[in-house]
XYZ file of N, CA and C in Angstrom:
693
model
N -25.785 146.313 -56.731
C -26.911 146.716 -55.880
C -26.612 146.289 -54.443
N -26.884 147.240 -53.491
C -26.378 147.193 -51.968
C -27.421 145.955 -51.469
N -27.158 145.077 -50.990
C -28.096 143.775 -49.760
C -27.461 144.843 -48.379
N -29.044 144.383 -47.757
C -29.100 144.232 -46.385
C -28.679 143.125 -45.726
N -27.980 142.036 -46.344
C -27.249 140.357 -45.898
C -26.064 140.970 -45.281
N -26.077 141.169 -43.943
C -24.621 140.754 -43.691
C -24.995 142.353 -43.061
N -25.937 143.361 -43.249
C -25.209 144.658 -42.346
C -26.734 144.317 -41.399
N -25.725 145.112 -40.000
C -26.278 145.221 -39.114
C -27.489 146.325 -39.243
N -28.673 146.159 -38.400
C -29.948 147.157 -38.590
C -29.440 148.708 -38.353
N -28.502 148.785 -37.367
C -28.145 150.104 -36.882
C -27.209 151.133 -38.200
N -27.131 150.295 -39.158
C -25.956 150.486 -39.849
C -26.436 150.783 -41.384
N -27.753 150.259 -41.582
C -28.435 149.992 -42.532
C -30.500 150.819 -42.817
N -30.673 151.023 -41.329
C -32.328 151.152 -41.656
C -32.729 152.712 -42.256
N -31.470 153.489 -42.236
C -31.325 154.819 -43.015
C -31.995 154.786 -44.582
N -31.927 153.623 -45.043
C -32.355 153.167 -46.241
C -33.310 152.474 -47.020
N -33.929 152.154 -45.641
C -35.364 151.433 -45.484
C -36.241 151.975 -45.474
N -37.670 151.801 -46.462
C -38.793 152.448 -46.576
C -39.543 152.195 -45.810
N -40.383 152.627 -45.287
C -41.512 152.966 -44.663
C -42.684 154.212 -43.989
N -43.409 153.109 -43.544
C -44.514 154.392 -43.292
C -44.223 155.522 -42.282
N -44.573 156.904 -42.529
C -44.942 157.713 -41.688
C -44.578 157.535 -40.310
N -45.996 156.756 -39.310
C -45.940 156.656 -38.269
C -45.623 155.121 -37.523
N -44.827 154.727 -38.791
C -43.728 153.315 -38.581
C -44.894 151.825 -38.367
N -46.472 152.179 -38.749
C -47.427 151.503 -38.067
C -48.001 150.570 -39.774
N -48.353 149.503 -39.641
C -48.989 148.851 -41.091
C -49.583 149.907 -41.724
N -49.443 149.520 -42.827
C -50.807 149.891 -43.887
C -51.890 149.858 -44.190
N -53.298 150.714 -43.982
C -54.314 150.119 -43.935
C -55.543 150.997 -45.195
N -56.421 151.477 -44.441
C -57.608 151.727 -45.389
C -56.696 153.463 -45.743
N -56.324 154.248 -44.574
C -56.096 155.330 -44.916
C -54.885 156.249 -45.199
N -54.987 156.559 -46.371
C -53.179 156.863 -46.837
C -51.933 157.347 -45.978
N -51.030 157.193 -45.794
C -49.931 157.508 -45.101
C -48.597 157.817 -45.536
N -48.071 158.801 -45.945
C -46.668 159.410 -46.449
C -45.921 157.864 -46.262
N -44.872 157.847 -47.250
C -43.755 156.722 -47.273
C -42.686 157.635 -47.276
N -41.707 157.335 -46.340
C -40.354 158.136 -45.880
C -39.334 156.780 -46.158
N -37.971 157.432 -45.592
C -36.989 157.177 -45.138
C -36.977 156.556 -44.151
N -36.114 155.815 -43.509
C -35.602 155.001 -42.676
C -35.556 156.793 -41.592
N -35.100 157.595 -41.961
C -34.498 159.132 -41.336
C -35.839 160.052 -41.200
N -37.010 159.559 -42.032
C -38.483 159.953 -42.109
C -38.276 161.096 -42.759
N -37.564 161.005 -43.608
C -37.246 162.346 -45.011
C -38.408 161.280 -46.053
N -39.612 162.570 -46.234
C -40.717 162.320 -47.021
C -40.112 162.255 -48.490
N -40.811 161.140 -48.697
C -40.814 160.340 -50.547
C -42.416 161.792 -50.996
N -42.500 161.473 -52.340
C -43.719 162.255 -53.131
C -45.240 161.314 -52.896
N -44.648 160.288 -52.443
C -45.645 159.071 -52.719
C -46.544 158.642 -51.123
N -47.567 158.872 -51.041
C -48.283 158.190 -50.304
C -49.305 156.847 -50.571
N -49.605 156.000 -49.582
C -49.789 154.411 -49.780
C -51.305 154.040 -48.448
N -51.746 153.508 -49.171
C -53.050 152.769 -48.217
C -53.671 151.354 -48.879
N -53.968 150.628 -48.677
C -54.153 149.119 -49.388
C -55.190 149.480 -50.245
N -55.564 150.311 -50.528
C -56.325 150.341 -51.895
C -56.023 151.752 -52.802
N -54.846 152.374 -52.337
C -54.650 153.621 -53.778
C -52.900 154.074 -53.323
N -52.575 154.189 -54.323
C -51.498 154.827 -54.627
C -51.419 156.251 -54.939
N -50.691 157.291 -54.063
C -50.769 158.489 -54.364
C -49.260 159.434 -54.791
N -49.444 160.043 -55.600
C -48.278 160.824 -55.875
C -48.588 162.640 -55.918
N -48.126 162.793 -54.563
C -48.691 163.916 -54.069
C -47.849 165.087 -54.300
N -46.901 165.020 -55.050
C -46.037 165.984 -55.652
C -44.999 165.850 -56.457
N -44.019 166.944 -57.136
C -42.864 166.000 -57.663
C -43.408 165.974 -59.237
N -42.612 164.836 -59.937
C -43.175 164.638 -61.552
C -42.420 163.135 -61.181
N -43.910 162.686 -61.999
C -43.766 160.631 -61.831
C -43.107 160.665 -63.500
N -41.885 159.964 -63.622
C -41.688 159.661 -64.983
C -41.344 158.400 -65.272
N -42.260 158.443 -66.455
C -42.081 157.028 -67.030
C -41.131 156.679 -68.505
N -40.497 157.304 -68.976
C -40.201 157.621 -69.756
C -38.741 156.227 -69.650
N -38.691 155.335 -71.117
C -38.225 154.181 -71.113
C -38.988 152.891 -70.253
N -39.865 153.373 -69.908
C -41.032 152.592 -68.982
C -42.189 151.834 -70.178
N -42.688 150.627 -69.562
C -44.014 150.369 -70.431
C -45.138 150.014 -69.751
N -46.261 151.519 -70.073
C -47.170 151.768 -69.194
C -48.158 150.793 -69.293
N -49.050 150.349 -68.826
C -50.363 149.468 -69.444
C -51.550 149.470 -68.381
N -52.473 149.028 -69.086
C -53.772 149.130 -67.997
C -54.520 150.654 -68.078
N -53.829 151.802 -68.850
C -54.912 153.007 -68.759
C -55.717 153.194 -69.256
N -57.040 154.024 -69.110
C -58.082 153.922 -70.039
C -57.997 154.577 -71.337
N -59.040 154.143 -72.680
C -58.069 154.657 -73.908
C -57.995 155.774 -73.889
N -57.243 155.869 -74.923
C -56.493 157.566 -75.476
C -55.332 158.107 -74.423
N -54.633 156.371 -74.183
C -53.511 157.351 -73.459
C -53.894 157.407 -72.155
N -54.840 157.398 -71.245
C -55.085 158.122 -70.225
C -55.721 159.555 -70.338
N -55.719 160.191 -71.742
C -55.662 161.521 -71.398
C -57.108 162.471 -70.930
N -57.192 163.422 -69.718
C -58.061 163.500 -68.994
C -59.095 164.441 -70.011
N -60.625 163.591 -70.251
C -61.282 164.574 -70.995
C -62.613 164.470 -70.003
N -63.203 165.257 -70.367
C -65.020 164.979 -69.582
C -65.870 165.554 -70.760
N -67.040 164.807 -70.906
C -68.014 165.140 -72.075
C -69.365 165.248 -71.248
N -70.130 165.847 -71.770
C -71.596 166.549 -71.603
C -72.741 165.690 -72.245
N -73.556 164.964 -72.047
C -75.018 164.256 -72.770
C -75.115 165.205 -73.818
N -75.584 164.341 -75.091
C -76.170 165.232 -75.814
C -77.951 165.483 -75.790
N -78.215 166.171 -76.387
C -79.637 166.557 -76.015
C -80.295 167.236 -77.323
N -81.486 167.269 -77.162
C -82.447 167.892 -78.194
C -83.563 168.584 -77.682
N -83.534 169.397 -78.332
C -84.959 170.254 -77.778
C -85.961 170.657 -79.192
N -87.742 170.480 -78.854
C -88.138 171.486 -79.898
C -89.164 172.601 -79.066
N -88.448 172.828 -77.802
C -89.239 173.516 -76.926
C -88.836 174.849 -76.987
N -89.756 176.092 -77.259
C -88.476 176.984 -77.355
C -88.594 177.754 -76.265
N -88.482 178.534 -75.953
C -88.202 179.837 -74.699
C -87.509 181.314 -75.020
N -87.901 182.231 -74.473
C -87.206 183.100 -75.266
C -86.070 184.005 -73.769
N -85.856 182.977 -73.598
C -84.873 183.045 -72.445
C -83.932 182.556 -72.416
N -82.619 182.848 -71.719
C -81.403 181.707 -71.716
C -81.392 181.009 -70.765
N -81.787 179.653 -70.632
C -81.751 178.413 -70.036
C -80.414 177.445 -70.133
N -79.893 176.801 -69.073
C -79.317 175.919 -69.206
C -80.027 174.132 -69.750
N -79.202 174.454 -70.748
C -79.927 172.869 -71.393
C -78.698 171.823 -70.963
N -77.874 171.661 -70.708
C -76.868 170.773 -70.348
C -75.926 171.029 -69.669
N -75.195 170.365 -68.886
C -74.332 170.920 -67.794
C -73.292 169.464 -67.190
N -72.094 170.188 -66.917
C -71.383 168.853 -66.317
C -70.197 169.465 -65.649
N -69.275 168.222 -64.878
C -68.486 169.380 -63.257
C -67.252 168.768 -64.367
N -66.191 169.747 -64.227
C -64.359 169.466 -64.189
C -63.983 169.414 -62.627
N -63.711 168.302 -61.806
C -63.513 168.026 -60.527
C -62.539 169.244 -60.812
N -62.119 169.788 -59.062
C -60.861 170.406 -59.214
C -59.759 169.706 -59.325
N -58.588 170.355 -59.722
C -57.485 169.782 -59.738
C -56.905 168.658 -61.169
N -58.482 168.857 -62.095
C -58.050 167.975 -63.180
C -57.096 168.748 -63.935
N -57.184 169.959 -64.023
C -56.369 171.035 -65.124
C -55.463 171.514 -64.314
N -54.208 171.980 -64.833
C -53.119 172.800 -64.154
C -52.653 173.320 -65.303
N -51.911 174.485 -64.497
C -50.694 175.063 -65.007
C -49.931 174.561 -66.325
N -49.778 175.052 -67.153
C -49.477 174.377 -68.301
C -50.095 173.454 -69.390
N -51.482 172.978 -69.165
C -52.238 172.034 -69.736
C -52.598 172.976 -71.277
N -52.786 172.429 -71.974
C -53.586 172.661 -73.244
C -54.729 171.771 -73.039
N -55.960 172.645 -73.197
C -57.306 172.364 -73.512
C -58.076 172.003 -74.363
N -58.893 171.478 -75.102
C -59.100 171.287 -76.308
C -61.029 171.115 -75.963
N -61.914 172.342 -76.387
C -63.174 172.232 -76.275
C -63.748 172.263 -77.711
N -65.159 171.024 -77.999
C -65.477 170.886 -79.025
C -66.833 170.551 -78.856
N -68.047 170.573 -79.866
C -69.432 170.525 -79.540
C -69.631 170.544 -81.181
N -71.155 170.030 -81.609
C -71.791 170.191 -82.540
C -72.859 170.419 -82.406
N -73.766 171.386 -83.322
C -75.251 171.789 -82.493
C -75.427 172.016 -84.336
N -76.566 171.051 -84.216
C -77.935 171.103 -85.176
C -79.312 171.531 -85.048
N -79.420 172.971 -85.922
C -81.258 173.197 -86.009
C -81.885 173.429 -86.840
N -82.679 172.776 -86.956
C -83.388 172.287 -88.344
C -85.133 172.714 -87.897
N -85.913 173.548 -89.264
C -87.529 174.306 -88.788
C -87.377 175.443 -87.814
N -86.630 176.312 -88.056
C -86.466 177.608 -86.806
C -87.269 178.665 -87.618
N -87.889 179.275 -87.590
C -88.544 180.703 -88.337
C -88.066 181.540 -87.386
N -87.159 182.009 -86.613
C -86.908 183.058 -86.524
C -85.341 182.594 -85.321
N -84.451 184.133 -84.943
C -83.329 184.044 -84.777
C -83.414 182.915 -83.074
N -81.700 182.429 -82.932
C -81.412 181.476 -81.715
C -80.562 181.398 -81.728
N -80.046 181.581 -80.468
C -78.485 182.067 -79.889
C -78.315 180.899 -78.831
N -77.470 180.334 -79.591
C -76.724 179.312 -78.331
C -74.893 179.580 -77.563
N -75.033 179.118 -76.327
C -73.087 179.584 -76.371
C -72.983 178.005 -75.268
N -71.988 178.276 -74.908
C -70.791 177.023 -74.394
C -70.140 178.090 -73.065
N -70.440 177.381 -71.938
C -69.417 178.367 -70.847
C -69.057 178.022 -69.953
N -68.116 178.439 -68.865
C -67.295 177.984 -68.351
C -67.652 178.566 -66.771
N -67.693 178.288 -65.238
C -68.234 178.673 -64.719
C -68.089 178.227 -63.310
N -67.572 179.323 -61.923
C -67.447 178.234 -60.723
C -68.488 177.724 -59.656
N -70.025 178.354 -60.692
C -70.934 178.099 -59.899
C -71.994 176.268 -60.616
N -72.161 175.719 -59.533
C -73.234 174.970 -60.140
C -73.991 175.283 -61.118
N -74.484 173.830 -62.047
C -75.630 175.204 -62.798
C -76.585 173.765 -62.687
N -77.863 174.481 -62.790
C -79.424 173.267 -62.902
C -79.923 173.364 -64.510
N -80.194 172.357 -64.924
C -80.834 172.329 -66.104
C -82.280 172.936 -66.110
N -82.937 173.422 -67.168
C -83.821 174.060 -67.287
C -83.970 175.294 -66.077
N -82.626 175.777 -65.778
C -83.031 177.011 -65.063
C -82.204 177.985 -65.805
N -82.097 179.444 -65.140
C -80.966 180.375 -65.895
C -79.643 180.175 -65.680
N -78.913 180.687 -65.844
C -77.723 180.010 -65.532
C -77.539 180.764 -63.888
N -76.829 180.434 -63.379
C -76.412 181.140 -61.907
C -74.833 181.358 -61.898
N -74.453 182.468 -61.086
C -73.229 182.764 -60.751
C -73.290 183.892 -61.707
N -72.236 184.415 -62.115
C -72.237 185.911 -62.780
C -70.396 186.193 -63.324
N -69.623 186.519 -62.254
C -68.481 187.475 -62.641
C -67.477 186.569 -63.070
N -67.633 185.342 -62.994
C -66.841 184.095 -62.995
C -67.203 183.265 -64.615
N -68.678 183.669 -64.694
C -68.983 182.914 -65.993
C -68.250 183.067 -67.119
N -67.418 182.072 -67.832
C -66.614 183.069 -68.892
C -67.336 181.878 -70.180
N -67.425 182.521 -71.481
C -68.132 182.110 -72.526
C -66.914 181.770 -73.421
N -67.418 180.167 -73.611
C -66.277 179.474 -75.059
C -66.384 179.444 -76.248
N -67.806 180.066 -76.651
C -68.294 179.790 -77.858
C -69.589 180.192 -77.845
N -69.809 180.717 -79.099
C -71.369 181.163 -79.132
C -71.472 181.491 -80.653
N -72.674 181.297 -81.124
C -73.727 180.964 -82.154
C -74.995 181.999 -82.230
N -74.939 182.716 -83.070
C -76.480 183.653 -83.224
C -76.819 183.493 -84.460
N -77.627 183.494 -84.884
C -78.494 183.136 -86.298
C -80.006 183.340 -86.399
N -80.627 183.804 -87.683
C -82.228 183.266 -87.629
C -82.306 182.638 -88.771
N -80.948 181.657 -89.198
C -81.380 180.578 -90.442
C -82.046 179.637 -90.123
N -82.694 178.903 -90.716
C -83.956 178.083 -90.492
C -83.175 176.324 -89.999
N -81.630 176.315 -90.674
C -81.104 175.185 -90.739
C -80.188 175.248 -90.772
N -79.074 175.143 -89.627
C -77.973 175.150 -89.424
C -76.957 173.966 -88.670
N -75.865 173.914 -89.434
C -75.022 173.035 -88.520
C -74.051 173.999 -87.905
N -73.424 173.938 -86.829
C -72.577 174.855 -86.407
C -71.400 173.981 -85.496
N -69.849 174.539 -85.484
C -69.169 172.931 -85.152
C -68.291 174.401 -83.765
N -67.988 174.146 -82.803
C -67.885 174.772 -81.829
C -66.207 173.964 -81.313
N -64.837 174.631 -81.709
C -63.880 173.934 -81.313
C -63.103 175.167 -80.832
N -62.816 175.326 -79.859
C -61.524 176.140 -79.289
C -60.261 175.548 -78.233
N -59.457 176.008 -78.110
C -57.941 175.490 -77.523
C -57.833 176.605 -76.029
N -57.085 176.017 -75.505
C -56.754 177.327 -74.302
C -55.842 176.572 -74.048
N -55.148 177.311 -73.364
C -53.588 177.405 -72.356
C -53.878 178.277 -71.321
N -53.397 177.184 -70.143
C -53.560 177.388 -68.690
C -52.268 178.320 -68.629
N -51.796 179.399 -68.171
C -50.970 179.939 -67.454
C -50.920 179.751 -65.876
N -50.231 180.374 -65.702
C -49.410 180.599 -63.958
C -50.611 181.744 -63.484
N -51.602 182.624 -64.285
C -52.699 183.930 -63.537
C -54.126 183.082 -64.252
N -53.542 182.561 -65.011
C -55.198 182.116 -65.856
C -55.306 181.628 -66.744
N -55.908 181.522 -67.770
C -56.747 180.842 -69.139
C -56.440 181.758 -70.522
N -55.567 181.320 -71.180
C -55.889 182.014 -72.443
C -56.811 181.149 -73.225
N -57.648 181.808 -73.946
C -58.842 181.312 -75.080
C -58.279 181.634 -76.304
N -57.399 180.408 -77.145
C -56.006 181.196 -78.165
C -57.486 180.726 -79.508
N -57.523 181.737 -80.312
C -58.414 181.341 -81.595
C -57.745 179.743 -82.352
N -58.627 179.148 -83.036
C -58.169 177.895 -83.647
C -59.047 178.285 -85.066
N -57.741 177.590 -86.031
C -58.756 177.369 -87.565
C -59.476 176.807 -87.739
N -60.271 176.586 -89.021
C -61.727 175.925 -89.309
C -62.633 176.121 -88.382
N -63.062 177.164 -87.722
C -64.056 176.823 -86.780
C -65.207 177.518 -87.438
N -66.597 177.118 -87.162
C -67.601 177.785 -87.417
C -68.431 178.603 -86.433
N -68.782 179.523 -86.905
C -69.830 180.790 -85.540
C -69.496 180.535 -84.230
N -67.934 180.606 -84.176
C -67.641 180.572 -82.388
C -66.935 181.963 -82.423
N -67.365 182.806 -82.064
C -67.296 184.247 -81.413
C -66.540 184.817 -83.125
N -66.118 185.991 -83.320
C -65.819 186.530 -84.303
C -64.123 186.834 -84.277
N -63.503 185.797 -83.855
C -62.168 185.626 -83.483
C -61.372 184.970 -84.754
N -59.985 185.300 -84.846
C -59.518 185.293 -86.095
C -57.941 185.267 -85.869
N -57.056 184.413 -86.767
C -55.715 184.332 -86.487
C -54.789 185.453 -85.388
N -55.470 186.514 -85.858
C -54.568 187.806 -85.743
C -55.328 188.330 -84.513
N -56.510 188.069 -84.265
C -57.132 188.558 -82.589
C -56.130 188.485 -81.553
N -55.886 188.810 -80.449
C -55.262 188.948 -78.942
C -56.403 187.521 -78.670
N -55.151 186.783 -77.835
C -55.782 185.960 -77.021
C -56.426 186.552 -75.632
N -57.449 186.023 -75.403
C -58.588 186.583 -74.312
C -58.022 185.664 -73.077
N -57.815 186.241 -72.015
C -57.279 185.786 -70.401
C -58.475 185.476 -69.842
N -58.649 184.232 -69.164
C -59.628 184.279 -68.016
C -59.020 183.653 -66.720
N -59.691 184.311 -65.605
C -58.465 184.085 -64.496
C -59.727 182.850 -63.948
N -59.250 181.592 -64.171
C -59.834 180.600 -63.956
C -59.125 179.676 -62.678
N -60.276 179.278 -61.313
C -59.492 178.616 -60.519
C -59.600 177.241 -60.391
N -58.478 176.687 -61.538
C -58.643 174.999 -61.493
C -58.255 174.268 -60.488
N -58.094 175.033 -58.940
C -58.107 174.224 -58.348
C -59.405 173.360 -57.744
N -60.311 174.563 -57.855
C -61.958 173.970 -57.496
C -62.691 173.515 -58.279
N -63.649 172.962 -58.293
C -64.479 172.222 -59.252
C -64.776 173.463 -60.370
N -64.940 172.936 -61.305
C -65.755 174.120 -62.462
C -67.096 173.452 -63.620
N -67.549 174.147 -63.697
C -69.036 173.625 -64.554
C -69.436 174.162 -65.656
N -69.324 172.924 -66.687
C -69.689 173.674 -68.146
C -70.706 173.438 -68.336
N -71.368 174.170 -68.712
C -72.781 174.160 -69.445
C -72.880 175.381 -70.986
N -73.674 174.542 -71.533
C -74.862 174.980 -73.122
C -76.216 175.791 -72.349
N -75.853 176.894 -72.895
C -77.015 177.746 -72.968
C -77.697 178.498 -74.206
N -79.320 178.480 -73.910
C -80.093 178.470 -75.194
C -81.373 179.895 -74.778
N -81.169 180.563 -76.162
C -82.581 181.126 -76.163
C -82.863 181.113 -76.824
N -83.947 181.500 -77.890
C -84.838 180.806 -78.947
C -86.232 181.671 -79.284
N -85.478 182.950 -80.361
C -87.175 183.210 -80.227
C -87.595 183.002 -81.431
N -87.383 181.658 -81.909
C -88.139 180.668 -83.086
C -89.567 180.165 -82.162
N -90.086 179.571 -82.904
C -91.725 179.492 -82.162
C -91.734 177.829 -82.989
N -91.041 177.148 -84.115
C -91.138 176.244 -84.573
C -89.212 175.529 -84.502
N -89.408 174.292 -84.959
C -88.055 173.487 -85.093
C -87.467 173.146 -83.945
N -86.236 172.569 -84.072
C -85.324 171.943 -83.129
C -84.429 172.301 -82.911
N -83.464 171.902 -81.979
C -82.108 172.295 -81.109
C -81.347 170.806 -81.193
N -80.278 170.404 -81.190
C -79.757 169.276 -80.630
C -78.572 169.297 -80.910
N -77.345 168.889 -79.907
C -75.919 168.672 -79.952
C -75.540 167.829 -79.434
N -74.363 167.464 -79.697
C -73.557 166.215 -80.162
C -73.026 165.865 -77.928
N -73.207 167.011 -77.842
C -72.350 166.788 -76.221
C -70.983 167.585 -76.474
N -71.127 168.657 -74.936
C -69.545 169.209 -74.973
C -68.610 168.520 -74.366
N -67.073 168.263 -75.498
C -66.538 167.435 -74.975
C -65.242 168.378 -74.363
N -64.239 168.400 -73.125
C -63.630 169.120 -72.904
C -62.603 168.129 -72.985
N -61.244 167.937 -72.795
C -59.916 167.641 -73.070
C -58.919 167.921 -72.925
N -58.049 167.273 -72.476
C -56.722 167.891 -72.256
C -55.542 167.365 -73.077
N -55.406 168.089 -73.726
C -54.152 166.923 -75.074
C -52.499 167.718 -75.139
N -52.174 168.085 -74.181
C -50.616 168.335 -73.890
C -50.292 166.880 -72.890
């Protein structure tokens, strides 16, 4: 391994890290270069470490300190209950995917459980995907963007229904690839065409459970949608 003992600065600072604009480190991040100011992937500020491009590998490395499961990036939804009915589609639950959590290549993994128990007549619930905000107890908002993960129609009085689908991010968009064992999530089947949605993970996106209900008795309630990324 090369020392700086013994060589002169003029001879040597080609090889020396530092900041950007050659100035300390402080609250706000700053590229780390070369001695030649040929940019590293990595930017630095006394409270975060950034890796702003490139692929960080750890591989023969021993990682520690991440949160469980690996690190791996999921976001989940409250669960909720209703015995209110409406004969409208309302958003009953809702939650953001910051942008930039999903890319190119990710496998997805969406899952939910929804129990209703005393319904006398039919209730259609779905799971969707969406780049507009959404408010609880309103309709949903946004339109050409909304794309649906799952959905449930029935007028059995008592149902469990288990809501799991997979996707793969491409380089144009979202495939929605069918998965086995699933129950009343769309009428999709080994042999279906996977469904494209041209989804932009670079901006925030918002899932929400939507409900209509033209039962007049019983309940609604699910487990929380959990979304995931397990590639």
């Amino acid at each position: 391994m090369a020392q700086l003992t013994g060589n002169a600065i003029q001879n040597s600072y080609l090889g020396l890290i530092k900041t950007t604009d050659n100035a300390a480190i402080g609250g706000t991040a700053k590229a780390i270069t070369d001695g030649a100011g040929n940019a590293t992937n990595i930017e630095m500020s006394n409270t975060a470490t950034n890796f702003v491009s490139g692929t960080v590998d750890f591989t023969g490395s021993t990682v520690s300190g991440l949160p469980g499961g690996g690190g791996t990036t999921s976001f989940r939804g409250t669960n909720w209950s209703t015995s209110t009915h409406v004969a409208n589609d309302l958003v009953y639950s809702t939650f953001t995917i910051p942008g930039g959590s999903f890319t190119t290549g990710d496998v997805i993994e969406m899952n939910d459980i929804e129990y209703r128990d005393g319904l006398n007549n039919w209730g259609y619930s779905s799971i969707w995907i969406s780049d507009t905000a959404q408010t609880v107890g309103q309709a949903p908002a946004g339109g050409a963007n909304n794309f649906s993960m799952g959905q449930s129609q029935s007028p059995q009085a008592r149902k469990s229904i288990y809501y799991s689908r997979k996707m793969y991010i491409n380089s144009s968009g979202t495939f929605l690839m069918p998965y086995g064992n699933t129950n009343d999530v769309d009428a999709m089947s080994s042999s279906d065409p996977a469904v494209t949605y041209n989804i932009n993970w670079a901006n925030d996106q918002y899932i929400y459970f939507q409900l209509w209900s033209d039962s007049t008795t019983g309940s609604y309630s699910t487990a929380g949608t959990l979304i995931r990324k397990i590639n």
